[in-house]
mmCIF file with all atom_site columns, C-alpha atoms in Angstrom:
data_model
loop_
_atom_site.group_PDB
_atom_site.id
_atom_site.type_symbol
_atom_site.label_atom_id
_atom_site.label_alt_id
_atom_site.label_comp_id
_atom_site.label_asym_id
_atom_site.label_entity_id
_atom_site.label_seq_id
_atom_site.pdbx_PDB_ins_code
_atom_site.Cartn_x
_atom_site.Cartn_y
_atom_site.Cartn_z
_atom_site.occupancy
_atom_site.B_iso_or_equiv
_atom_site.pdbx_formal_charge
_atom_site.auth_seq_id
_atom_site.auth_comp_id
_atom_site.auth_asym_id
_atom_site.auth_atom_id
_atom_site.pdbx_PDB_model_num
ATOM 1   C CA . MET F 1 1   ? 0.000   0.000   0.000   1.00 54.00 ? 17  MET F CA 1
ATOM 2   C CA . ASN F 1 2   ? 1.541   3.327   -1.083  1.00 53.00 ? 18  ASN F CA 1
ATOM 3   C CA . LEU F 1 3   ? 1.723   6.433   1.114   1.00 53.00 ? 19  LEU F CA 1
ATOM 4   C CA . THR F 1 4   ? -1.336  8.128   -0.426  1.00 55.00 ? 20  THR F CA 1
ATOM 5   C CA . LYS F 1 5   ? -3.469  5.028   0.058   1.00 54.00 ? 21  LYS F CA 1
ATOM 6   C CA . LYS F 1 6   ? -2.210  4.637   3.631   1.00 57.00 ? 22  LYS F CA 1
ATOM 7   C CA . ILE F 1 7   ? -3.325  8.186   4.430   1.00 53.00 ? 23  ILE F CA 1
ATOM 8   C CA . LEU F 1 8   ? -6.714  7.639   2.772   1.00 55.00 ? 24  LEU F CA 1
ATOM 9   C CA . PHE F 1 9   ? -7.116  4.318   4.544   1.00 57.00 ? 25  PHE F CA 1
ATOM 10  C CA . SER F 1 10  ? -6.388  5.954   7.886   1.00 60.00 ? 26  SER F CA 1
ATOM 11  C CA . ILE F 1 11  ? -9.027  8.639   7.255   1.00 60.00 ? 27  ILE F CA 1
ATOM 12  C CA . LEU F 1 12  ? -11.603 6.162   5.973   1.00 64.00 ? 28  LEU F CA 1
ATOM 13  C CA . SER F 1 13  ? -10.951 3.869   8.911   1.00 65.00 ? 29  SER F CA 1
ATOM 14  C CA . ARG F 1 14  ? -11.878 6.648   11.332  1.00 68.00 ? 30  ARG F CA 1
ATOM 15  C CA . VAL F 1 15  ? -14.994 7.553   9.343   1.00 68.00 ? 31  VAL F CA 1
ATOM 16  C CA . TYR F 1 16  ? -16.018 3.902   9.140   1.00 65.00 ? 32  TYR F CA 1
ATOM 17  C CA . LYS F 1 17  ? -15.472 3.367   12.868  1.00 75.00 ? 33  LYS F CA 1
ATOM 18  C CA . ILE F 1 18  ? -17.954 6.146   13.615  1.00 72.00 ? 34  ILE F CA 1
ATOM 19  C CA . TYR F 1 19  ? -20.398 5.006   10.909  1.00 69.00 ? 35  TYR F CA 1
ATOM 20  C CA . SER F 1 20  ? -20.342 1.362   12.011  1.00 73.00 ? 36  SER F CA 1
ATOM 21  C CA . SER F 1 21  ? -20.916 2.161   15.678  1.00 81.00 ? 37  SER F CA 1
ATOM 22  C CA . LYS F 1 22  ? -24.680 2.173   15.024  1.00 91.00 ? 38  LYS F CA 1
ATOM 23  C CA . GLU F 1 23  ? -26.994 -0.356  13.421  1.00 94.00 ? 39  GLU F CA 1
ATOM 24  C CA . ARG F 1 24  ? -27.465 0.435   9.745   1.00 94.00 ? 40  ARG F CA 1
ATOM 25  C CA . SER F 1 25  ? -29.866 -0.658  7.021   1.00 94.00 ? 41  SER F CA 1
ATOM 26  C CA . TYR F 1 26  ? -28.743 -1.419  3.490   1.00 95.00 ? 42  TYR F CA 1
ATOM 27  C CA . ASN F 1 27  ? -30.792 -2.409  0.432   1.00 96.00 ? 43  ASN F CA 1
ATOM 28  C CA . PHE F 1 28  ? -29.122 -4.221  -2.440  1.00 96.00 ? 44  PHE F CA 1
ATOM 29  C CA . GLU F 1 29  ? -30.756 -6.026  -5.373  1.00 95.00 ? 45  GLU F CA 1
ATOM 30  C CA . GLY F 1 30  ? -34.002 -6.602  -3.526  1.00 95.00 ? 46  GLY F CA 1
ATOM 31  C CA . MET F 1 31  ? -32.330 -7.683  -0.294  1.00 98.00 ? 47  MET F CA 1
ATOM 32  C CA . ILE F 1 32  ? -32.941 -5.874  2.985   1.00 97.00 ? 48  ILE F CA 1
ATOM 33  C CA . ILE F 1 33  ? -29.776 -6.045  5.065   1.00 98.00 ? 49  ILE F CA 1
ATOM 34  C CA . LYS F 1 34  ? -29.351 -4.929  8.649   1.00 98.00 ? 50  LYS F CA 1
ATOM 35  C CA . VAL F 1 35  ? -25.743 -4.384  9.695   1.00 97.00 ? 51  VAL F CA 1
ATOM 36  C CA . PHE F 1 36  ? -25.081 -4.604  13.418  1.00 97.00 ? 52  PHE F CA 1
ATOM 37  C CA . PRO F 1 37  ? -22.403 -2.446  15.094  1.00 95.00 ? 53  PRO F CA 1
ATOM 38  C CA . GLY F 1 38  ? -18.995 -4.032  14.655  1.00 91.00 ? 54  GLY F CA 1
ATOM 39  C CA . VAL F 1 39  ? -20.031 -6.237  11.719  1.00 95.00 ? 55  VAL F CA 1
ATOM 40  C CA . PHE F 1 40  ? -18.385 -5.758  8.304   1.00 94.00 ? 56  PHE F CA 1
ATOM 41  C CA . HIS F 1 41  ? -20.658 -3.509  6.215   1.00 93.00 ? 57  HIS F CA 1
ATOM 42  C CA . PRO F 1 42  ? -21.166 -4.975  2.707   1.00 94.00 ? 58  PRO F CA 1
ATOM 43  C CA . GLY F 1 43  ? -22.248 -1.645  1.247   1.00 89.00 ? 59  GLY F CA 1
ATOM 44  C CA . PHE F 1 44  ? -19.312 0.383   2.520   1.00 84.00 ? 60  PHE F CA 1
ATOM 45  C CA . PHE F 1 45  ? -16.757 -1.822  0.745   1.00 87.00 ? 61  PHE F CA 1
ATOM 46  C CA . PHE F 1 46  ? -16.653 -3.554  -2.634  1.00 92.00 ? 62  PHE F CA 1
ATOM 47  C CA . SER F 1 47  ? -15.663 -7.160  -1.933  1.00 95.00 ? 63  SER F CA 1
ATOM 48  C CA . THR F 1 48  ? -19.116 -8.507  -1.060  1.00 97.00 ? 64  THR F CA 1
ATOM 49  C CA . LYS F 1 49  ? -20.794 -6.942  -4.089  1.00 97.00 ? 65  LYS F CA 1
ATOM 50  C CA . PHE F 1 50  ? -17.930 -8.165  -6.289  1.00 97.00 ? 66  PHE F CA 1
ATOM 51  C CA . LEU F 1 51  ? -18.461 -11.741 -5.097  1.00 98.00 ? 67  LEU F CA 1
ATOM 52  C CA . ILE F 1 52  ? -22.208 -11.500 -5.664  1.00 98.00 ? 68  ILE F CA 1
ATOM 53  C CA . SER F 1 53  ? -21.602 -10.190 -9.184  1.00 97.00 ? 69  SER F CA 1
ATOM 54  C CA . HIS F 1 54  ? -19.264 -13.112 -9.873  1.00 98.00 ? 70  HIS F CA 1
ATOM 55  C CA . LEU F 1 55  ? -21.700 -15.665 -8.434  1.00 98.00 ? 71  LEU F CA 1
ATOM 56  C CA . LYS F 1 56  ? -24.234 -14.658 -11.087 1.00 98.00 ? 72  LYS F CA 1
ATOM 57  C CA . ASN F 1 57  ? -22.094 -16.651 -13.544 1.00 97.00 ? 73  ASN F CA 1
ATOM 58  C CA . TYR F 1 58  ? -23.089 -19.912 -11.843 1.00 98.00 ? 74  TYR F CA 1
ATOM 59  C CA . GLU F 1 59  ? -26.238 -21.966 -11.429 1.00 98.00 ? 75  GLU F CA 1
ATOM 60  C CA . LEU F 1 60  ? -26.897 -21.916 -7.690  1.00 98.00 ? 76  LEU F CA 1
ATOM 61  C CA . LYS F 1 61  ? -30.266 -23.666 -7.505  1.00 98.00 ? 77  LYS F CA 1
ATOM 62  C CA . SER F 1 62  ? -30.175 -26.737 -5.229  1.00 98.00 ? 78  SER F CA 1
ATOM 63  C CA . LYS F 1 63  ? -26.427 -26.352 -4.669  1.00 98.00 ? 79  LYS F CA 1
ATOM 64  C CA . ASN F 1 64  ? -24.950 -26.760 -1.180  1.00 98.00 ? 80  ASN F CA 1
ATOM 65  C CA . ILE F 1 65  ? -23.152 -23.519 -0.367  1.00 98.00 ? 81  ILE F CA 1
ATOM 66  C CA . LEU F 1 66  ? -20.990 -22.505 2.576   1.00 98.00 ? 82  LEU F CA 1
ATOM 67  C CA . GLU F 1 67  ? -20.223 -18.857 3.218   1.00 98.00 ? 83  GLU F CA 1
ATOM 68  C CA . LEU F 1 68  ? -17.226 -18.970 5.530   1.00 98.00 ? 84  LEU F CA 1
ATOM 69  C CA . GLY F 1 69  ? -17.006 -15.839 7.684   1.00 97.00 ? 85  GLY F CA 1
ATOM 70  C CA . ALA F 1 70  ? -20.335 -14.477 6.503   1.00 98.00 ? 86  ALA F CA 1
ATOM 71  C CA . GLY F 1 71  ? -20.472 -11.200 8.460   1.00 97.00 ? 87  GLY F CA 1
ATOM 72  C CA . SER F 1 72  ? -23.915 -9.707  7.839   1.00 97.00 ? 88  SER F CA 1
ATOM 73  C CA . GLY F 1 73  ? -24.812 -12.701 5.655   1.00 98.00 ? 89  GLY F CA 1
ATOM 74  C CA . MET F 1 74  ? -25.618 -10.740 2.502   1.00 98.00 ? 90  MET F CA 1
ATOM 75  C CA . ILE F 1 75  ? -23.962 -13.295 0.201   1.00 98.00 ? 91  ILE F CA 1
ATOM 76  C CA . SER F 1 76  ? -25.800 -16.115 1.983   1.00 98.00 ? 92  SER F CA 1
ATOM 77  C CA . VAL F 1 77  ? -29.110 -14.281 1.541   1.00 98.00 ? 93  VAL F CA 1
ATOM 78  C CA . PHE F 1 78  ? -28.364 -13.789 -2.166  1.00 98.00 ? 94  PHE F CA 1
ATOM 79  C CA . CYS F 1 79  ? -27.618 -17.489 -2.608  1.00 98.00 ? 95  CYS F CA 1
ATOM 80  C CA . ALA F 1 80  ? -30.700 -18.549 -0.625  1.00 98.00 ? 96  ALA F CA 1
ATOM 81  C CA . LYS F 1 81  ? -32.879 -16.272 -2.758  1.00 98.00 ? 97  LYS F CA 1
ATOM 82  C CA . ASN F 1 82  ? -31.470 -18.153 -5.752  1.00 98.00 ? 98  ASN F CA 1
ATOM 83  C CA . PHE F 1 83  ? -32.744 -21.419 -4.230  1.00 98.00 ? 99  PHE F CA 1
ATOM 84  C CA . ALA F 1 84  ? -29.426 -22.723 -2.923  1.00 98.00 ? 100 ALA F CA 1
ATOM 85  C CA . ASN F 1 85  ? -29.038 -24.738 0.286   1.00 98.00 ? 101 ASN F CA 1
ATOM 86  C CA . VAL F 1 86  ? -26.977 -22.323 2.352   1.00 98.00 ? 102 VAL F CA 1
ATOM 87  C CA . THR F 1 87  ? -24.817 -22.636 5.450   1.00 98.00 ? 103 THR F CA 1
ATOM 88  C CA . ALA F 1 88  ? -23.321 -19.438 6.879   1.00 98.00 ? 104 ALA F CA 1
ATOM 89  C CA . SER F 1 89  ? -20.626 -19.359 9.543   1.00 98.00 ? 105 SER F CA 1
ATOM 90  C CA . ASP F 1 90  ? -18.693 -16.743 11.470  1.00 98.00 ? 106 ASP F CA 1
ATOM 91  C CA . VAL F 1 91  ? -16.325 -16.562 14.431  1.00 98.00 ? 107 VAL F CA 1
ATOM 92  C CA . SER F 1 92  ? -18.137 -13.465 15.730  1.00 97.00 ? 108 SER F CA 1
ATOM 93  C CA . LYS F 1 93  ? -21.217 -14.070 17.897  1.00 97.00 ? 109 LYS F CA 1
ATOM 94  C CA . THR F 1 94  ? -22.496 -10.631 16.892  1.00 97.00 ? 110 THR F CA 1
ATOM 95  C CA . ALA F 1 95  ? -22.229 -11.612 13.221  1.00 98.00 ? 111 ALA F CA 1
ATOM 96  C CA . ILE F 1 96  ? -24.100 -14.844 13.933  1.00 98.00 ? 112 ILE F CA 1
ATOM 97  C CA . GLU F 1 97  ? -27.036 -12.880 15.365  1.00 98.00 ? 113 GLU F CA 1
ATOM 98  C CA . ASN F 1 98  ? -26.803 -10.516 12.398  1.00 98.00 ? 114 ASN F CA 1
ATOM 99  C CA . ILE F 1 99  ? -27.026 -13.377 9.883   1.00 98.00 ? 115 ILE F CA 1
ATOM 100 C CA . ILE F 1 100 ? -30.043 -14.846 11.670  1.00 98.00 ? 116 ILE F CA 1
ATOM 101 C CA . THR F 1 101 ? -31.755 -11.435 11.607  1.00 98.00 ? 117 THR F CA 1
ATOM 102 C CA . ASN F 1 102 ? -31.124 -10.950 7.890   1.00 98.00 ? 118 ASN F CA 1
ATOM 103 C CA . ALA F 1 103 ? -32.282 -14.470 7.049   1.00 98.00 ? 119 ALA F CA 1
ATOM 104 C CA . LYS F 1 104 ? -35.597 -13.714 8.774   1.00 98.00 ? 120 LYS F CA 1
ATOM 105 C CA . LEU F 1 105 ? -35.912 -10.265 7.174   1.00 98.00 ? 121 LEU F CA 1
ATOM 106 C CA . ASN F 1 106 ? -35.524 -11.792 3.723   1.00 98.00 ? 122 ASN F CA 1
ATOM 107 C CA . TYR F 1 107 ? -37.583 -14.943 4.409   1.00 98.00 ? 123 TYR F CA 1
ATOM 108 C CA . CYS F 1 108 ? -34.583 -17.199 3.794   1.00 97.00 ? 124 CYS F CA 1
ATOM 109 C CA . ASN F 1 109 ? -33.767 -20.603 5.218   1.00 97.00 ? 125 ASN F CA 1
ATOM 110 C CA . ILE F 1 110 ? -30.076 -20.432 6.157   1.00 98.00 ? 126 ILE F CA 1
ATOM 111 C CA . ALA F 1 111 ? -28.224 -22.788 8.505   1.00 98.00 ? 127 ALA F CA 1
ATOM 112 C CA . VAL F 1 112 ? -26.118 -20.561 10.763  1.00 98.00 ? 128 VAL F CA 1
ATOM 113 C CA . ILE F 1 113 ? -23.074 -21.920 12.635  1.00 98.00 ? 129 ILE F CA 1
ATOM 114 C CA . HIS F 1 114 ? -20.813 -20.168 15.122  1.00 98.00 ? 130 HIS F CA 1
ATOM 115 C CA . SER F 1 115 ? -17.380 -21.406 14.081  1.00 98.00 ? 131 SER F CA 1
ATOM 116 C CA . ASP F 1 116 ? -13.751 -20.360 13.860  1.00 98.00 ? 132 ASP F CA 1
ATOM 117 C CA . LEU F 1 117 ? -13.208 -21.316 10.226  1.00 98.00 ? 133 LEU F CA 1
ATOM 118 C CA . PHE F 1 118 ? -14.123 -25.041 9.965   1.00 98.00 ? 134 PHE F CA 1
ATOM 119 C CA . ASP F 1 119 ? -13.742 -25.901 13.670  1.00 98.00 ? 135 ASP F CA 1
ATOM 120 C CA . SER F 1 120 ? -17.471 -26.449 14.303  1.00 98.00 ? 136 SER F CA 1
ATOM 121 C CA . ILE F 1 121 ? -18.537 -27.422 10.777  1.00 98.00 ? 137 ILE F CA 1
ATOM 122 C CA . GLN F 1 122 ? -19.192 -31.123 10.281  1.00 95.00 ? 138 GLN F CA 1
ATOM 123 C CA . LYS F 1 123 ? -17.424 -32.879 7.420   1.00 93.00 ? 139 LYS F CA 1
ATOM 124 C CA . GLN F 1 124 ? -19.780 -32.662 4.457   1.00 92.00 ? 140 GLN F CA 1
ATOM 125 C CA . THR F 1 125 ? -19.894 -31.917 0.764   1.00 90.00 ? 141 THR F CA 1
ATOM 126 C CA . PHE F 1 126 ? -20.286 -28.364 -0.511  1.00 97.00 ? 142 PHE F CA 1
ATOM 127 C CA . HIS F 1 127 ? -20.652 -27.394 -4.152  1.00 98.00 ? 143 HIS F CA 1
ATOM 128 C CA . PHE F 1 128 ? -19.464 -23.864 -3.358  1.00 98.00 ? 144 PHE F CA 1
ATOM 129 C CA . ILE F 1 129 ? -17.375 -22.404 -0.539  1.00 98.00 ? 145 ILE F CA 1
ATOM 130 C CA . ILE F 1 130 ? -17.268 -18.604 -0.537  1.00 98.00 ? 146 ILE F CA 1
ATOM 131 C CA . ILE F 1 131 ? -14.623 -16.679 1.408   1.00 98.00 ? 147 ILE F CA 1
ATOM 132 C CA . ASN F 1 132 ? -14.218 -12.938 1.975   1.00 98.00 ? 148 ASN F CA 1
ATOM 133 C CA . PRO F 1 133 ? -11.264 -13.149 4.376   1.00 98.00 ? 149 PRO F CA 1
ATOM 134 C CA . PRO F 1 134 ? -9.513  -10.758 6.733   1.00 96.00 ? 150 PRO F CA 1
ATOM 135 C CA . TYR F 1 135 ? -6.089  -10.109 5.252   1.00 95.00 ? 151 TYR F CA 1
ATOM 136 C CA . PHE F 1 136 ? -4.259  -7.316  7.073   1.00 93.00 ? 152 PHE F CA 1
ATOM 137 C CA . PRO F 1 137 ? -1.300  -8.798  9.022   1.00 96.00 ? 153 PRO F CA 1
ATOM 138 C CA . LYS F 1 138 ? -2.051  -7.785  12.591  1.00 95.00 ? 154 LYS F CA 1
ATOM 139 C CA . ASP F 1 139 ? -3.385  -9.583  15.657  1.00 97.00 ? 155 ASP F CA 1
ATOM 140 C CA . ALA F 1 140 ? -7.030  -8.712  16.330  1.00 95.00 ? 156 ALA F CA 1
ATOM 141 C CA . SER F 1 141 ? -7.668  -7.247  19.782  1.00 94.00 ? 157 SER F CA 1
ATOM 142 C CA . THR F 1 142 ? -11.486 -7.188  19.589  1.00 93.00 ? 158 THR F CA 1
ATOM 143 C CA . GLU F 1 143 ? -14.183 -9.383  18.067  1.00 92.00 ? 159 GLU F CA 1
ATOM 144 C CA . SER F 1 144 ? -14.949 -6.825  15.358  1.00 90.00 ? 160 SER F CA 1
ATOM 145 C CA . GLU F 1 145 ? -11.259 -6.661  14.326  1.00 91.00 ? 161 GLU F CA 1
ATOM 146 C CA . LEU F 1 146 ? -11.392 -10.344 13.365  1.00 94.00 ? 162 LEU F CA 1
ATOM 147 C CA . ALA F 1 147 ? -13.138 -9.215  10.163  1.00 93.00 ? 163 ALA F CA 1
ATOM 148 C CA . TRP F 1 148 ? -10.027 -7.242  9.188   1.00 92.00 ? 164 TRP F CA 1
ATOM 149 C CA . PHE F 1 149 ? -6.884  -8.765  10.679  1.00 95.00 ? 165 PHE F CA 1
ATOM 150 C CA . CYS F 1 150 ? -5.554  -12.212 9.791   1.00 97.00 ? 166 CYS F CA 1
ATOM 151 C CA . GLY F 1 151 ? -2.910  -12.345 12.531  1.00 97.00 ? 167 GLY F CA 1
ATOM 152 C CA . SER F 1 152 ? 0.609   -10.943 12.543  1.00 97.00 ? 168 SER F CA 1
ATOM 153 C CA . ASP F 1 153 ? 1.898   -14.168 10.967  1.00 98.00 ? 169 ASP F CA 1
ATOM 154 C CA . PHE F 1 154 ? -1.105  -14.743 8.676   1.00 98.00 ? 170 PHE F CA 1
ATOM 155 C CA . GLN F 1 155 ? -2.496  -17.338 11.104  1.00 98.00 ? 171 GLN F CA 1
ATOM 156 C CA . TYR F 1 156 ? -5.956  -17.095 9.520   1.00 98.00 ? 172 TYR F CA 1
ATOM 157 C CA . PHE F 1 157 ? -4.609  -18.359 6.186   1.00 98.00 ? 173 PHE F CA 1
ATOM 158 C CA . GLU F 1 158 ? -2.409  -20.994 7.815   1.00 98.00 ? 174 GLU F CA 1
ATOM 159 C CA . LYS F 1 159 ? -5.488  -22.469 9.455   1.00 98.00 ? 175 LYS F CA 1
ATOM 160 C CA . LEU F 1 160 ? -7.802  -21.970 6.461   1.00 98.00 ? 176 LEU F CA 1
ATOM 161 C CA . PHE F 1 161 ? -5.557  -23.777 3.983   1.00 98.00 ? 177 PHE F CA 1
ATOM 162 C CA . LYS F 1 162 ? -4.790  -26.564 6.445   1.00 98.00 ? 178 LYS F CA 1
ATOM 163 C CA . GLN F 1 163 ? -8.508  -27.283 7.062   1.00 98.00 ? 179 GLN F CA 1
ATOM 164 C CA . LEU F 1 164 ? -9.914  -26.620 3.589   1.00 97.00 ? 180 LEU F CA 1
ATOM 165 C CA . PRO F 1 165 ? -8.847  -29.860 1.816   1.00 95.00 ? 181 PRO F CA 1
ATOM 166 C CA . ASP F 1 166 ? -11.002 -31.966 4.158   1.00 95.00 ? 182 ASP F CA 1
ATOM 167 C CA . TYR F 1 167 ? -14.113 -30.266 2.718   1.00 96.00 ? 183 TYR F CA 1
ATOM 168 C CA . LEU F 1 168 ? -13.261 -30.477 -0.968  1.00 94.00 ? 184 LEU F CA 1
ATOM 169 C CA . ILE F 1 169 ? -14.378 -32.836 -3.681  1.00 91.00 ? 185 ILE F CA 1
ATOM 170 C CA . PRO F 1 170 ? -13.314 -32.394 -7.319  1.00 91.00 ? 186 PRO F CA 1
ATOM 171 C CA . GLU F 1 171 ? -16.570 -30.561 -8.105  1.00 93.00 ? 187 GLU F CA 1
ATOM 172 C CA . THR F 1 172 ? -16.280 -28.027 -5.248  1.00 97.00 ? 188 THR F CA 1
ATOM 173 C CA . ILE F 1 173 ? -15.862 -24.425 -6.387  1.00 98.00 ? 189 ILE F CA 1
ATOM 174 C CA . VAL F 1 174 ? -14.019 -22.375 -3.763  1.00 98.00 ? 190 VAL F CA 1
ATOM 175 C CA . LEU F 1 175 ? -14.064 -18.630 -4.384  1.00 98.00 ? 191 LEU F CA 1
ATOM 176 C CA . MET F 1 176 ? -12.002 -16.136 -2.386  1.00 98.00 ? 192 MET F CA 1
ATOM 177 C CA . VAL F 1 177 ? -11.810 -12.382 -2.866  1.00 98.00 ? 193 VAL F CA 1
ATOM 178 C CA . LEU F 1 178 ? -8.637  -10.389 -2.149  1.00 98.00 ? 194 LEU F CA 1
ATOM 179 C CA . SER F 1 179 ? -7.446  -6.822  -2.676  1.00 95.00 ? 195 SER F CA 1
ATOM 180 C CA . GLU F 1 180 ? -4.218  -5.486  -4.126  1.00 94.00 ? 196 GLU F CA 1
ATOM 181 C CA . ASP F 1 181 ? -3.674  -3.946  -0.675  1.00 90.00 ? 197 ASP F CA 1
ATOM 182 C CA . CYS F 1 182 ? -2.968  -7.342  0.886   1.00 94.00 ? 198 CYS F CA 1
ATOM 183 C CA . ASN F 1 183 ? 0.153   -9.465  0.509   1.00 96.00 ? 199 ASN F CA 1
ATOM 184 C CA . ILE F 1 184 ? -1.098  -11.919 -2.092  1.00 97.00 ? 200 ILE F CA 1
ATOM 185 C CA . LYS F 1 185 ? 2.343   -13.496 -2.538  1.00 97.00 ? 201 LYS F CA 1
ATOM 186 C CA . ILE F 1 186 ? 2.511   -14.569 1.109   1.00 98.00 ? 202 ILE F CA 1
ATOM 187 C CA . ILE F 1 187 ? -1.061  -15.901 0.951   1.00 98.00 ? 203 ILE F CA 1
ATOM 188 C CA . GLU F 1 188 ? -0.188  -17.879 -2.207  1.00 98.00 ? 204 GLU F CA 1
ATOM 189 C CA . THR F 1 189 ? 2.906   -19.299 -0.493  1.00 98.00 ? 205 THR F CA 1
ATOM 190 C CA . ILE F 1 190 ? 0.822   -20.536 2.436   1.00 98.00 ? 206 ILE F CA 1
ATOM 191 C CA . ALA F 1 191 ? -1.696  -22.031 -0.007  1.00 98.00 ? 207 ALA F CA 1
ATOM 192 C CA . LYS F 1 192 ? 1.010   -23.887 -1.965  1.00 97.00 ? 208 LYS F CA 1
ATOM 193 C CA . LYS F 1 193 ? 2.454   -25.271 1.272   1.00 96.00 ? 209 LYS F CA 1
ATOM 194 C CA . ASN F 1 194 ? -0.929  -26.925 1.794   1.00 96.00 ? 210 ASN F CA 1
ATOM 195 C CA . LYS F 1 195 ? -1.158  -28.112 -1.821  1.00 96.00 ? 211 LYS F CA 1
ATOM 196 C CA . ILE F 1 196 ? -3.727  -25.496 -2.803  1.00 97.00 ? 212 ILE F CA 1
ATOM 197 C CA . GLN F 1 197 ? -3.465  -23.473 -6.000  1.00 97.00 ? 213 GLN F CA 1
ATOM 198 C CA . MET F 1 198 ? -4.998  -20.004 -6.333  1.00 98.00 ? 214 MET F CA 1
ATOM 199 C CA . LYS F 1 199 ? -6.265  -19.466 -9.880  1.00 98.00 ? 215 LYS F CA 1
ATOM 200 C CA . LEU F 1 200 ? -7.332  -15.932 -10.827 1.00 98.00 ? 216 LEU F CA 1
ATOM 201 C CA . LYS F 1 201 ? -10.924 -15.911 -12.107 1.00 98.00 ? 217 LYS F CA 1
ATOM 202 C CA . GLU F 1 202 ? -11.778 -12.207 -12.259 1.00 98.00 ? 218 GLU F CA 1
ATOM 203 C CA . ARG F 1 203 ? -10.239 -8.847  -11.470 1.00 97.00 ? 219 ARG F CA 1
ATOM 204 C CA . ARG F 1 204 ? -11.980 -5.519  -11.151 1.00 96.00 ? 220 ARG F CA 1
ATOM 205 C CA . LYS F 1 205 ? -10.976 -2.033  -10.079 1.00 93.00 ? 221 LYS F CA 1
ATOM 206 C CA . PHE F 1 206 ? -13.157 -0.065  -7.677  1.00 86.00 ? 222 PHE F CA 1
ATOM 207 C CA . PHE F 1 207 ? -12.201 3.564   -7.085  1.00 76.00 ? 223 PHE F CA 1
ATOM 208 C CA . GLY F 1 208 ? -8.552  2.859   -7.874  1.00 79.00 ? 224 GLY F CA 1
ATOM 209 C CA . GLU F 1 209 ? -8.312  -0.329  -5.800  1.00 86.00 ? 225 GLU F CA 1
ATOM 210 C CA . GLU F 1 210 ? -7.957  -3.553  -7.743  1.00 94.00 ? 226 GLU F CA 1
ATOM 211 C CA . ASN F 1 211 ? -9.827  -6.550  -6.383  1.00 96.00 ? 227 ASN F CA 1
ATOM 212 C CA . PHE F 1 212 ? -9.348  -10.187 -7.376  1.00 98.00 ? 228 PHE F CA 1
ATOM 213 C CA . ILE F 1 213 ? -11.459 -13.323 -7.175  1.00 98.00 ? 229 ILE F CA 1
ATOM 214 C CA . PHE F 1 214 ? -9.455  -16.512 -6.952  1.00 98.00 ? 230 PHE F CA 1
ATOM 215 C CA . GLN F 1 215 ? -10.701 -20.058 -7.316  1.00 98.00 ? 231 GLN F CA 1
ATOM 216 C CA . LEU F 1 216 ? -8.895  -22.451 -4.985  1.00 98.00 ? 232 LEU F CA 1
ATOM 217 C CA . HIS F 1 217 ? -7.948  -25.933 -6.236  1.00 95.00 ? 233 HIS F CA 1
ATOM 218 C CA . LEU F 1 218 ? -6.163  -28.885 -4.699  1.00 94.00 ? 234 LEU F CA 1
ATOM 219 C CA . THR F 1 219 ? -2.957  -29.625 -6.580  1.00 88.00 ? 235 THR F CA 1
ATOM 220 C CA . THR F 1 220 ? -1.992  -33.175 -7.499  1.00 75.00 ? 236 THR F CA 1
ATOM 221 C CA . ASN F 1 221 ? 1.744   -32.848 -6.793  1.00 65.00 ? 237 ASN F CA 1
#
């Protein structure tokens, strides 16, 4: 991240901290989304909408979908409205309550699980696993910071890529969104160590920030 972006990020972080201190409502593509204080706001940033846009390329009806680290649950609501069988998880108890609220608001049937990554998710088959991860290398000091910080040594990705293979079959499509502001090379190195390849599927620039959607595959070597 260059100096100009660091300054802008610092300013936006302060603005967002104030904005996110209250419950907010957000409407997107026919969905009514409540965002609880401390939960990642899908309208304030681009990653959630980017993933939803990308998911429109797939047939979701009757597919088993896991949104890992679902936050407000907007992606899960979108998938459920497209007749998928959806499971949404998050490490934050506040986010869990937020997902349940949004499922009810949008008349969706979503299985909601409080889990640190896959810790509390039973071994099962998913057709899609969708991940909008924290990626800034810092240790989180509060529950809400878990949505942003992956640990000073990228512990989030170490754990994610170690657990992920147990939930994959050849047909599973795993989609993960990242920004140019994170250290993609380190994340790719951790993935390769766990025999996971990150294949770029789509890239898009939002207000000068390039975002990427990667599909994760198990390698054979």
